[in-house]
Amino acid sequence: MDRDIASEKTPATIKELQARVAAAFGRHPLCRDVRFDIVSTPKTRSGANWTVSMSAIPPNAVWEASELVADIQNAYILAA
């Protein structure tokens, strides 16, 4: 079964993705101080065409921040 994974994702602009990631980090007590930027990338076979560049991650928040980003990446594709 060859389906386009990207078609199952909701299109979002960089600003919308920034808002969603900021909201997710803001809701999690360990991730509130994480600084990040949304980076456009070439489209991959899995449909990914954006990623999150994180900095200033508290050591105890690395796992949680990564999980939050992965969940958002599974749901959204960067709108053209």
PDB file of C-alpha atoms in Angstrom:
ATOM      1  CA  MET A   1       0.000   0.000   0.000  1.00  0.00           C
ATOM      2  CA  ASP A   2       1.718   3.155  -1.229  1.00  0.00           C
ATOM      3  CA  ARG A   3       0.047   6.177   0.345  1.00  0.00           C
ATOM      4  CA  ASP A   4       1.376   9.703   0.486  1.00  0.00           C
ATOM      5  CA  ILE A   5       2.030  10.266   4.179  1.00  0.00           C
ATOM      6  CA  ALA A   6       2.153  14.028   3.641  1.00  0.00           C
ATOM      7  CA  SER A   7      -1.481  14.030   2.497  1.00  0.00           C
ATOM      8  CA  GLU A   8      -2.525  12.787   5.948  1.00  0.00           C
ATOM      9  CA  LYS A   9      -0.920  15.778   7.653  1.00  0.00           C
ATOM     10  CA  THR A  10      -2.494  19.174   8.169  1.00  0.00           C
ATOM     11  CA  PRO A  11      -0.810  22.025   6.281  1.00  0.00           C
ATOM     12  CA  ALA A  12       0.485  24.833   8.511  1.00  0.00           C
ATOM     13  CA  THR A  13       2.605  27.942   8.008  1.00  0.00           C
ATOM     14  CA  ILE A  14       5.871  28.485   9.843  1.00  0.00           C
ATOM     15  CA  LYS A  15       4.108  30.985  12.131  1.00  0.00           C
ATOM     16  CA  GLU A  16       1.404  28.434  12.940  1.00  0.00           C
ATOM     17  CA  LEU A  17       4.024  25.776  13.651  1.00  0.00           C
ATOM     18  CA  GLN A  18       5.931  28.212  15.888  1.00  0.00           C
ATOM     19  CA  ALA A  19       2.724  28.917  17.823  1.00  0.00           C
ATOM     20  CA  ARG A  20       1.939  25.209  18.224  1.00  0.00           C
ATOM     21  CA  VAL A  21       5.436  24.323  19.411  1.00  0.00           C
ATOM     22  CA  ALA A  22       5.533  27.334  21.758  1.00  0.00           C
ATOM     23  CA  ALA A  23       2.154  26.344  23.218  1.00  0.00           C
ATOM     24  CA  ALA A  24       3.270  22.732  23.710  1.00  0.00           C
ATOM     25  CA  PHE A  25       6.501  23.813  25.395  1.00  0.00           C
ATOM     26  CA  GLY A  26       4.634  26.378  27.498  1.00  0.00           C
ATOM     27  CA  ARG A  27       2.248  23.715  28.832  1.00  0.00           C
ATOM     28  CA  HIS A  28       5.081  21.457  29.959  1.00  0.00           C
ATOM     29  CA  PRO A  29       6.860  22.675  33.115  1.00  0.00           C
ATOM     30  CA  LEU A  30      10.250  21.236  32.079  1.00  0.00           C
ATOM     31  CA  CYS A  31      10.128  22.723  28.567  1.00  0.00           C
ATOM     32  CA  ARG A  32       9.118  26.309  29.284  1.00  0.00           C
ATOM     33  CA  ASP A  33      12.681  27.614  28.937  1.00  0.00           C
ATOM     34  CA  VAL A  34      13.510  25.798  25.693  1.00  0.00           C
ATOM     35  CA  ARG A  35      14.390  28.160  22.856  1.00  0.00           C
ATOM     36  CA  PHE A  36      13.609  26.961  19.350  1.00  0.00           C
ATOM     37  CA  ASP A  37      13.273  27.899  15.715  1.00  0.00           C
ATOM     38  CA  ILE A  38      11.270  26.233  12.928  1.00  0.00           C
ATOM     39  CA  VAL A  39      13.475  25.319   9.976  1.00  0.00           C
ATOM     40  CA  SER A  40      12.209  24.457   6.511  1.00  0.00           C
ATOM     41  CA  THR A  41      13.868  21.350   5.036  1.00  0.00           C
ATOM     42  CA  PRO A  42      13.623  19.483   1.730  1.00  0.00           C
ATOM     43  CA  LYS A  43      10.629  17.134   1.618  1.00  0.00           C
ATOM     44  CA  THR A  44      11.486  13.566   2.588  1.00  0.00           C
ATOM     45  CA  ARG A  45       9.840  10.246   1.820  1.00  0.00           C
ATOM     46  CA  SER A  46       8.038  10.402   5.175  1.00  0.00           C
ATOM     47  CA  GLY A  47       6.530  13.738   4.197  1.00  0.00           C
ATOM     48  CA  ALA A  48       8.618  15.822   6.580  1.00  0.00           C
ATOM     49  CA  ASN A  49       9.569  19.228   5.263  1.00  0.00           C
ATOM     50  CA  TRP A  50      10.331  21.112   8.454  1.00  0.00           C
ATOM     51  CA  THR A  51      12.131  20.556  11.715  1.00  0.00           C
ATOM     52  CA  VAL A  52      12.672  22.283  15.024  1.00  0.00           C
ATOM     53  CA  SER A  53      16.087  23.570  15.966  1.00  0.00           C
ATOM     54  CA  MET A  54      16.220  23.683  19.771  1.00  0.00           C
ATOM     55  CA  SER A  55      18.723  25.442  22.008  1.00  0.00           C
ATOM     56  CA  ALA A  56      19.062  26.135  25.709  1.00  0.00           C
ATOM     57  CA  ILE A  57      17.339  22.872  26.604  1.00  0.00           C
ATOM     58  CA  PRO A  58      17.487  22.066  30.315  1.00  0.00           C
ATOM     59  CA  PRO A  59      19.067  18.605  30.727  1.00  0.00           C
ATOM     60  CA  ASN A  60      15.936  17.194  32.357  1.00  0.00           C
ATOM     61  CA  ALA A  61      13.753  18.405  29.451  1.00  0.00           C
ATOM     62  CA  VAL A  62      15.522  16.817  26.478  1.00  0.00           C
ATOM     63  CA  TRP A  63      13.277  13.756  26.282  1.00  0.00           C
ATOM     64  CA  GLU A  64      10.036  15.681  26.817  1.00  0.00           C
ATOM     65  CA  ALA A  65      10.920  18.401  24.290  1.00  0.00           C
ATOM     66  CA  SER A  66      11.840  15.790  21.682  1.00  0.00           C
ATOM     67  CA  GLU A  67       8.570  13.917  22.232  1.00  0.00           C
ATOM     68  CA  LEU A  68       6.479  17.096  21.951  1.00  0.00           C
ATOM     69  CA  VAL A  69       8.210  18.049  18.690  1.00  0.00           C
ATOM     70  CA  ALA A  70       7.802  14.531  17.268  1.00  0.00           C
ATOM     71  CA  ASP A  71       4.059  14.590  17.998  1.00  0.00           C
ATOM     72  CA  ILE A  72       3.657  17.931  16.236  1.00  0.00           C
ATOM     73  CA  GLN A  73       5.803  16.801  13.284  1.00  0.00           C
ATOM     74  CA  ASN A  74       3.570  13.753  12.872  1.00  0.00           C
ATOM     75  CA  ALA A  75       0.509  15.976  12.553  1.00  0.00           C
ATOM     76  CA  TYR A  76       1.634  18.910  10.367  1.00  0.00           C
ATOM     77  CA  ILE A  77       3.328  19.586   7.070  1.00  0.00           C
ATOM     78  CA  LEU A  78       4.691  22.995   6.082  1.00  0.00           C
ATOM     79  CA  ALA A  79       2.228  24.758   3.818  1.00  0.00           C
ATOM     80  CA  ALA A  80       3.599  26.013   0.511  1.00  0.00           C
TER      81      ALA A  80
END
